[in-house]
PDB file of C-alpha atoms in Angstrom:
ATOM      1  CA  MET A  42     117.377 113.835  93.491  1.00 62.00           C
ATOM      2  CA  ALA A  43     120.261 114.447  91.093  1.00 69.00           C
ATOM      3  CA  ASP A  44     120.791 110.708  90.718  1.00 94.00           C
ATOM      4  CA  ILE A  45     117.187 110.096  89.577  1.00 97.00           C
ATOM      5  CA  LYS A  46     116.634 110.659  85.873  1.00 97.00           C
ATOM      6  CA  ALA A  47     113.381 108.799  85.198  1.00 97.00           C
ATOM      7  CA  VAL A  48     110.170 107.946  87.031  1.00 98.00           C
ATOM      8  CA  LEU A  49     108.705 104.525  86.240  1.00 99.00           C
ATOM      9  CA  LEU A  50     105.028 104.500  87.157  1.00 99.00           C
ATOM     10  CA  ASP A  51     102.886 101.537  88.054  1.00 99.00           C
ATOM     11  CA  VAL A  52      99.304 101.917  86.812  1.00 99.00           C
ATOM     12  CA  ASN A  53      96.704  99.568  88.342  1.00 98.00           C
ATOM     13  CA  GLY A  54      95.960 100.763  91.857  1.00 98.00           C
ATOM     14  CA  THR A  55      98.570 103.522  91.623  1.00 99.00           C
ATOM     15  CA  LEU A  56      97.060 105.816  88.994  1.00 99.00           C
ATOM     16  CA  TYR A  57      93.447 104.671  89.428  1.00 99.00           C
ATOM     17  CA  SER A  58      91.296 102.344  91.535  1.00 98.00           C
ATOM     18  CA  VAL A  59      90.734  99.007  89.779  1.00 98.00           C
ATOM     19  CA  GLY A  60      87.742  98.198  91.986  1.00 96.00           C
ATOM     20  CA  ASP A  61      85.997 101.503  91.291  1.00 97.00           C
ATOM     21  CA  ALA A  62      86.726 101.327  87.562  1.00 98.00           C
ATOM     22  CA  ALA A  63      85.465  97.743  87.205  1.00 98.00           C
ATOM     23  CA  GLU A  64      82.179  98.302  89.076  1.00 97.00           C
ATOM     24  CA  PRO A  65      80.098  99.416  86.034  1.00 97.00           C
ATOM     25  CA  ALA A  66      81.281  96.396  84.032  1.00 98.00           C
ATOM     26  CA  PHE A  67      80.448  94.010  86.849  1.00 98.00           C
ATOM     27  CA  ARG A  68      76.939  95.479  87.048  1.00 97.00           C
ATOM     28  CA  GLU A  69      76.541  95.127  83.282  1.00 97.00           C
ATOM     29  CA  LEU A  70      77.545  91.466  83.573  1.00 97.00           C
ATOM     30  CA  GLY A  71      75.049  90.889  86.370  1.00 96.00           C
ATOM     31  CA  LEU A  72      77.756  90.492  89.000  1.00 97.00           C
ATOM     32  CA  ASP A  73      77.989  92.092  92.412  1.00 97.00           C
ATOM     33  CA  PRO A  74      80.333  95.087  91.914  1.00 97.00           C
ATOM     34  CA  ALA A  75      81.696  94.504  95.403  1.00 97.00           C
ATOM     35  CA  LEU A  76      83.425  91.413  93.961  1.00 97.00           C
ATOM     36  CA  ALA A  77      85.652  93.464  91.664  1.00 97.00           C
ATOM     37  CA  PRO A  78      88.582  93.967  94.095  1.00 96.00           C
ATOM     38  CA  ALA A  79      88.665  90.254  94.973  1.00 97.00           C
ATOM     39  CA  TRP A  80      88.483  89.358  91.268  1.00 98.00           C
ATOM     40  CA  PHE A  81      91.531  91.523  90.582  1.00 98.00           C
ATOM     41  CA  ALA A  82      93.420  90.086  93.564  1.00 97.00           C
ATOM     42  CA  ASN A  83      92.772  86.562  92.274  1.00 98.00           C
ATOM     43  CA  VAL A  84      93.975  87.536  88.801  1.00 98.00           C
ATOM     44  CA  LEU A  85      97.254  88.740  90.298  1.00 98.00           C
ATOM     45  CA  LYS A  86      97.591  85.686  92.556  1.00 98.00           C
ATOM     46  CA  ASP A  87      97.350  83.195  89.706  1.00 98.00           C
ATOM     47  CA  ALA A  88      99.433  85.306  87.328  1.00 98.00           C
ATOM     48  CA  PHE A  89     102.201  85.610  89.914  1.00 98.00           C
ATOM     49  CA  ALA A  90     102.097  81.854  90.581  1.00 98.00           C
ATOM     50  CA  ALA A  91     102.337  81.080  86.862  1.00 98.00           C
ATOM     51  CA  GLN A  92     105.220  83.530  86.478  1.00 97.00           C
ATOM     52  CA  LEU A  93     107.031  81.901  89.394  1.00 97.00           C
ATOM     53  CA  ALA A  94     106.599  78.546  87.675  1.00 98.00           C
ATOM     54  CA  GLY A  95     108.124  79.967  84.496  1.00 97.00           C
ATOM     55  CA  PHE A  96     104.916  80.329  82.486  1.00 96.00           C
ATOM     56  CA  PHE A  97     103.630  83.610  81.034  1.00 98.00           C
ATOM     57  CA  GLN A  98     100.129  84.497  79.879  1.00 97.00           C
ATOM     58  CA  PRO A  99      98.687  87.991  79.282  1.00 96.00           C
ATOM     59  CA  PHE A 100      96.375  89.767  81.715  1.00 97.00           C
ATOM     60  CA  ARG A 101      93.178  88.982  79.824  1.00 95.00           C
ATOM     61  CA  GLU A 102      93.766  85.209  80.057  1.00 97.00           C
ATOM     62  CA  PHE A 103      93.753  85.276  83.862  1.00 98.00           C
ATOM     63  CA  ALA A 104      91.007  87.898  83.884  1.00 98.00           C
ATOM     64  CA  GLY A 105      88.806  85.669  81.741  1.00 97.00           C
ATOM     65  CA  ASP A 106      89.329  82.593  83.873  1.00 97.00           C
ATOM     66  CA  HIS A 107      88.264  84.379  87.044  1.00 97.00           C
ATOM     67  CA  LEU A 108      85.341  86.087  85.306  1.00 97.00           C
ATOM     68  CA  TYR A 109      84.184  82.657  84.113  1.00 96.00           C
ATOM     69  CA  LYS A 110      84.178  81.413  87.703  1.00 95.00           C
ATOM     70  CA  LEU A 111      82.141  84.390  88.906  1.00 96.00           C
ATOM     71  CA  LEU A 112      79.651  84.168  86.034  1.00 96.00           C
ATOM     72  CA  ALA A 113      79.224  80.414  86.529  1.00 94.00           C
ATOM     73  CA  GLN A 114      78.679  80.888  90.255  1.00 92.00           C
ATOM     74  CA  ASN A 115      76.069  83.491  89.340  1.00 88.00           C
ATOM     75  CA  GLY A 116      74.090  80.924  87.338  1.00 87.00           C
ATOM     76  CA  ASP A 117      75.424  81.559  83.835  1.00 82.00           C
ATOM     77  CA  THR A 118      76.025  78.030  82.514  1.00 76.00           C
ATOM     78  CA  MET A 119      77.515  79.166  79.170  1.00 83.00           C
ATOM     79  CA  PRO A 120      79.191  82.530  79.757  1.00 88.00           C
ATOM     80  CA  ASN A 121      80.673  84.418  76.821  1.00 95.00           C
ATOM     81  CA  VAL A 122      84.057  84.896  78.433  1.00 95.00           C
ATOM     82  CA  PRO A 123      85.763  86.906  75.644  1.00 96.00           C
ATOM     83  CA  ALA A 124      82.855  89.367  75.612  1.00 97.00           C
ATOM     84  CA  ALA A 125      82.931  89.601  79.404  1.00 97.00           C
ATOM     85  CA  VAL A 126      86.661  90.350  79.360  1.00 97.00           C
ATOM     86  CA  ASP A 127      86.124  93.004  76.686  1.00 98.00           C
ATOM     87  CA  THR A 128      83.458  94.618  78.873  1.00 98.00           C
ATOM     88  CA  VAL A 129      85.743  94.764  81.888  1.00 98.00           C
ATOM     89  CA  MET A 130      88.777  95.936  79.921  1.00 98.00           C
ATOM     90  CA  ALA A 131      86.721  98.725  78.344  1.00 98.00           C
ATOM     91  CA  ALA A 132      85.658  99.848  81.821  1.00 98.00           C
ATOM     92  CA  LEU A 133      89.249  99.834  83.083  1.00 98.00           C
ATOM     93  CA  THR A 134      90.437 101.786  80.042  1.00 97.00           C
ATOM     94  CA  ALA A 135      87.771 104.395  80.837  1.00 98.00           C
ATOM     95  CA  ALA A 136      88.929 104.655  84.463  1.00 98.00           C
ATOM     96  CA  HIS A 137      89.027 108.001  86.218  1.00 97.00           C
ATOM     97  CA  PRO A 138      92.539 108.641  87.574  1.00 99.00           C
ATOM     98  CA  PHE A 139      93.140 109.704  91.137  1.00 99.00           C
ATOM     99  CA  PRO A 140      92.937 113.522  91.345  1.00 98.00           C
ATOM    100  CA  ASP A 141      96.645 113.949  92.096  1.00 98.00           C
ATOM    101  CA  VAL A 142      97.807 112.045  89.007  1.00 98.00           C
ATOM    102  CA  GLY A 143      97.617 114.848  86.456  1.00 97.00           C
ATOM    103  CA  PRO A 144      99.175 117.598  88.605  1.00 97.00           C
ATOM    104  CA  GLY A 145     101.703 115.182  90.080  1.00 98.00           C
ATOM    105  CA  VAL A 146     102.919 113.704  86.809  1.00 97.00           C
ATOM    106  CA  ASN A 147     103.080 117.114  85.166  1.00 96.00           C
ATOM    107  CA  ALA A 148     105.089 118.445  88.112  1.00 96.00           C
ATOM    108  CA  LEU A 149     107.487 115.504  87.924  1.00 96.00           C
ATOM    109  CA  GLN A 150     107.977 116.168  84.222  1.00 94.00           C
ATOM    110  CA  ALA A 151     108.501 119.876  84.900  1.00 93.00           C
ATOM    111  CA  ALA A 152     111.226 118.898  87.375  1.00 93.00           C
ATOM    112  CA  GLY A 153     113.162 117.489  84.440  1.00 92.00           C
ATOM    113  CA  LEU A 154     112.329 113.824  84.982  1.00 95.00           C
ATOM    114  CA  ARG A 155     111.452 111.389  82.229  1.00 95.00           C
ATOM    115  CA  ILE A 156     108.051 109.818  82.865  1.00 97.00           C
ATOM    116  CA  SER A 157     107.551 106.216  81.873  1.00 98.00           C
ATOM    117  CA  VAL A 158     105.230 103.329  82.730  1.00 98.00           C
ATOM    118  CA  MET A 159     105.609  99.621  83.448  1.00 99.00           C
ATOM    119  CA  THR A 160     102.249  97.975  84.025  1.00 98.00           C
ATOM    120  CA  ASN A 161     100.838  94.512  84.594  1.00 98.00           C
ATOM    121  CA  GLY A 162      97.927  95.674  82.432  1.00 96.00           C
ATOM    122  CA  SER A 163      98.358  97.216  79.002  1.00 96.00           C
ATOM    123  CA  ALA A 164     100.263 100.201  77.676  1.00 97.00           C
ATOM    124  CA  ALA A 165      97.105 101.332  75.849  1.00 96.00           C
ATOM    125  CA  LEU A 166      95.181 101.453  79.129  1.00 97.00           C
ATOM    126  CA  ALA A 167      97.998 103.422  80.757  1.00 97.00           C
ATOM    127  CA  LYS A 168      98.001 105.913  77.893  1.00 95.00           C
ATOM    128  CA  ALA A 169      94.235 106.406  78.192  1.00 96.00           C
ATOM    129  CA  VAL A 170      94.312 106.931  81.969  1.00 97.00           C
ATOM    130  CA  LEU A 171      97.186 109.417  81.756  1.00 97.00           C
ATOM    131  CA  ALA A 172      95.480 111.312  78.941  1.00 96.00           C
ATOM    132  CA  ARG A 173      92.324 111.541  81.032  1.00 97.00           C
ATOM    133  CA  ALA A 174      94.452 112.946  83.857  1.00 97.00           C
ATOM    134  CA  GLY A 175      95.626 115.735  81.569  1.00 96.00           C
ATOM    135  CA  VAL A 176      99.115 114.419  80.911  1.00 94.00           C
ATOM    136  CA  GLY A 177     100.215 115.211  77.378  1.00 79.00           C
ATOM    137  CA  PRO A 178     101.949 112.528  75.300  1.00 74.00           C
ATOM    138  CA  GLY A 179     104.972 114.773  74.967  1.00 72.00           C
ATOM    139  CA  ALA A 180     105.606 114.365  78.692  1.00 72.00           C
ATOM    140  CA  LEU A 181     105.859 110.596  78.445  1.00 87.00           C
ATOM    141  CA  GLY A 182     108.715 108.222  77.787  1.00 88.00           C
ATOM    142  CA  PRO A 183     108.080 104.630  76.745  1.00 95.00           C
ATOM    143  CA  LEU A 184     104.820 103.129  77.989  1.00 97.00           C
ATOM    144  CA  MET A 185     105.690  99.511  78.721  1.00 98.00           C
ATOM    145  CA  ASP A 186     103.669  96.498  79.773  1.00 98.00           C
ATOM    146  CA  ILE A 187     104.172  92.850  80.636  1.00 98.00           C
ATOM    147  CA  ASN A 188     103.374  91.695  77.108  1.00 98.00           C
ATOM    148  CA  MET A 189     106.479  93.512  75.896  1.00 98.00           C
ATOM    149  CA  ALA A 190     108.630  92.175  78.721  1.00 98.00           C
ATOM    150  CA  VAL A 191     106.960  88.724  78.650  1.00 98.00           C
ATOM    151  CA  ALA A 192     107.099  88.840  82.435  1.00 98.00           C
ATOM    152  CA  TRP A 193     104.709  89.933  85.160  1.00 99.00           C
ATOM    153  CA  LYS A 194     105.929  92.258  87.836  1.00 98.00           C
ATOM    154  CA  PRO A 195     107.370  91.453  90.373  1.00 98.00           C
ATOM    155  CA  ALA A 196     109.567  89.170  88.231  1.00 98.00           C
ATOM    156  CA  PRO A 197     113.094  90.616  87.871  1.00 98.00           C
ATOM    157  CA  ALA A 198     112.832  90.461  84.073  1.00 98.00           C
ATOM    158  CA  ALA A 199     110.043  93.070  84.055  1.00 99.00           C
ATOM    159  CA  TYR A 200     112.198  95.706  85.763  1.00 99.00           C
ATOM    160  CA  GLN A 201     115.293  94.758  83.792  1.00 99.00           C
ATOM    161  CA  PHE A 202     113.329  95.200  80.570  1.00 99.00           C
ATOM    162  CA  ALA A 203     112.159  98.664  81.625  1.00 99.00           C
ATOM    163  CA  VAL A 204     115.638  99.835  82.591  1.00 99.00           C
ATOM    164  CA  GLU A 205     117.059  98.586  79.293  1.00 98.00           C
ATOM    165  CA  LYS A 206     114.393 100.435  77.319  1.00 98.00           C
ATOM    166  CA  LEU A 207     115.085 103.614  79.274  1.00 98.00           C
ATOM    167  CA  LYS A 208     118.805 103.204  78.547  1.00 97.00           C
ATOM    168  CA  LEU A 209     119.672 104.173  82.115  1.00 98.00           C
ATOM    169  CA  GLN A 210     121.363 102.585  85.082  1.00 98.00           C
ATOM    170  CA  PRO A 211     118.919 100.967  87.542  1.00 98.00           C
ATOM    171  CA  TYR A 212     119.735 103.471  90.309  1.00 98.00           C
ATOM    172  CA  GLU A 213     118.750 106.301  87.972  1.00 98.00           C
ATOM    173  CA  VAL A 214     115.162 105.003  87.786  1.00 99.00           C
ATOM    174  CA  LEU A 215     112.551 105.578  90.503  1.00 99.00           C
ATOM    175  CA  LEU A 216     109.760 102.989  90.549  1.00 99.00           C
ATOM    176  CA  VAL A 217     106.544 104.526  91.893  1.00 99.00           C
ATOM    177  CA  ALA A 218     103.742 102.231  93.020  1.00 99.00           C
ATOM    178  CA  ALA A 219     100.995 101.769  95.590  1.00 99.00           C
ATOM    179  CA  HIS A 220     102.044  98.140  96.112  1.00 98.00           C
ATOM    180  CA  PRO A 221     104.880  97.278  98.497  1.00 98.00           C
ATOM    181  CA  TRP A 222     105.649  94.081  96.549  1.00 98.00           C
ATOM    182  CA  ASP A 223     106.184  96.138  93.369  1.00 99.00           C
ATOM    183  CA  VAL A 224     108.406  98.733  95.020  1.00 99.00           C
ATOM    184  CA  PHE A 225     110.413  96.114  96.908  1.00 99.00           C
ATOM    185  CA  ALA A 226     110.965  93.948  93.822  1.00 99.00           C
ATOM    186  CA  ALA A 227     112.196  96.971  91.863  1.00 99.00           C
ATOM    187  CA  MET A 228     114.580  97.865  94.677  1.00 99.00           C
ATOM    188  CA  ARG A 229     115.955  94.318  94.598  1.00 98.00           C
ATOM    189  CA  GLU A 230     116.895  94.976  90.972  1.00 99.00           C
ATOM    190  CA  GLY A 231     118.752  98.162  91.874  1.00 99.00           C
ATOM    191  CA  LEU A 232     116.015 100.692  91.109  1.00 99.00           C
ATOM    192  CA  GLN A 233     115.022 103.274  93.684  1.00 98.00           C
ATOM    193  CA  GLY A 234     111.554 103.104  95.192  1.00 99.00           C
ATOM    194  CA  ALA A 235     108.662 105.390  96.063  1.00 99.00           C
ATOM    195  CA  TYR A 236     105.674 103.936  97.882  1.00 99.00           C
ATOM    196  CA  VAL A 237     102.360 105.754  97.425  1.00 99.00           C
ATOM    197  CA  GLN A 238      99.981 105.131 100.323  1.00 98.00           C
ATOM    198  CA  ARG A 239      96.659 105.152  98.475  1.00 97.00           C
ATOM    199  CA  GLU A 240      94.636 103.732 101.360  1.00 92.00           C
ATOM    200  CA  ALA A 241      94.166 105.385 104.740  1.00 88.00           C
ATOM    201  CA  LEU A 242      95.693 102.469 106.652  1.00 90.00           C
ATOM    202  CA  ALA A 243      98.363 101.616 104.068  1.00 93.00           C
ATOM    203  CA  HIS A 244     101.804 101.041 105.516  1.00 95.00           C
ATOM    204  CA  TRP A 245     105.132  99.563 104.501  1.00 98.00           C
ATOM    205  CA  PRO A 246     105.201  95.917 105.677  1.00 97.00           C
ATOM    206  CA  THR A 247     107.492  95.236 108.611  1.00 96.00           C
ATOM    207  CA  TYR A 248     108.484  91.840 107.153  1.00 97.00           C
ATOM    208  CA  LEU A 249     110.313  93.469 104.232  1.00 98.00           C
ATOM    209  CA  PRO A 250     114.011  93.997 105.050  1.00 97.00           C
ATOM    210  CA  THR A 251     114.425  97.340 103.263  1.00 96.00           C
ATOM    211  CA  THR A 252     112.353 100.497 103.023  1.00 98.00           C
ATOM    212  CA  PRO A 253     111.833 102.768 100.014  1.00 98.00           C
ATOM    213  CA  ARG A 254     113.599 106.081  99.604  1.00 98.00           C
ATOM    214  CA  TYR A 255     110.238 107.869  99.531  1.00 98.00           C
ATOM    215  CA  THR A 256     106.883 107.165 101.172  1.00 98.00           C
ATOM    216  CA  VAL A 257     104.160 109.611 100.151  1.00 98.00           C
ATOM    217  CA  ARG A 258     100.400 110.071 100.055  1.00 98.00           C
ATOM    218  CA  SER A 259     100.240 111.467  96.529  1.00 98.00           C
ATOM    219  CA  LEU A 260     102.218 112.045  93.352  1.00 99.00           C
ATOM    220  CA  GLU A 261     102.089 115.764  94.066  1.00 98.00           C
ATOM    221  CA  GLU A 262     103.863 115.174  97.374  1.00 98.00           C
ATOM    222  CA  LEU A 263     106.469 113.077  95.575  1.00 98.00           C
ATOM    223  CA  ALA A 264     106.997 115.797  92.964  1.00 98.00           C
ATOM    224  CA  ALA A 265     107.594 118.357  95.720  1.00 97.00           C
ATOM    225  CA  LEU A 266     110.274 116.107  97.227  1.00 97.00           C
ATOM    226  CA  LEU A 267     111.975 115.657  93.860  1.00 96.00           C
ATOM    227  CA  LYS A 268     111.859 119.308  92.876  1.00 88.00           C
ATOM    228  CA  PRO A 269     115.396 120.617  92.207  1.00 81.00           C
TER     229      PRO A 269
END
């Protein structure tokens, strides 16, 4: 691991479950909480399409549009979309991290690695989730998000921005995510990749031409592999 100097963490789906975190907000809004994962998937789908077309908007813009659709389908003819987005964002910020996050991140830091974040959400949310996991701010490098990069992952500009802020070479940065598209896109930009299999049946897609350096079930397992 001598070539790896920094770990760049994804947040949504990697450090916590978006569906589980959004459930209380969906109930408060009168929506079926089972719709939360599909809502998030649709947010990503449209954000990625806009990014591909060369147009950037922050997370809450796409989140609001898809919340409006759900609220309207639920019979709300004049939904207060900004308030609905605030409700969901507050729930996500209060998310409970996966149990391995705190021990894993602390072990990675103890191994001498810089710990940073690049998220399609917000840096403030990432900071809150990591704090709840027991990760002290002193263990963290820059917490970066798409609003700073003005680019959604998996756009190349998002990873390039992160590497520039870290002041490292791409190969010295290990992108850690539970999403194959995120890991693969980072690898295309010269970063190294670690795929975290958060779901029981998660696997690396056979249609992708390269595989990550590490495939693990938890951040603790990754830390053990990176231990000097």
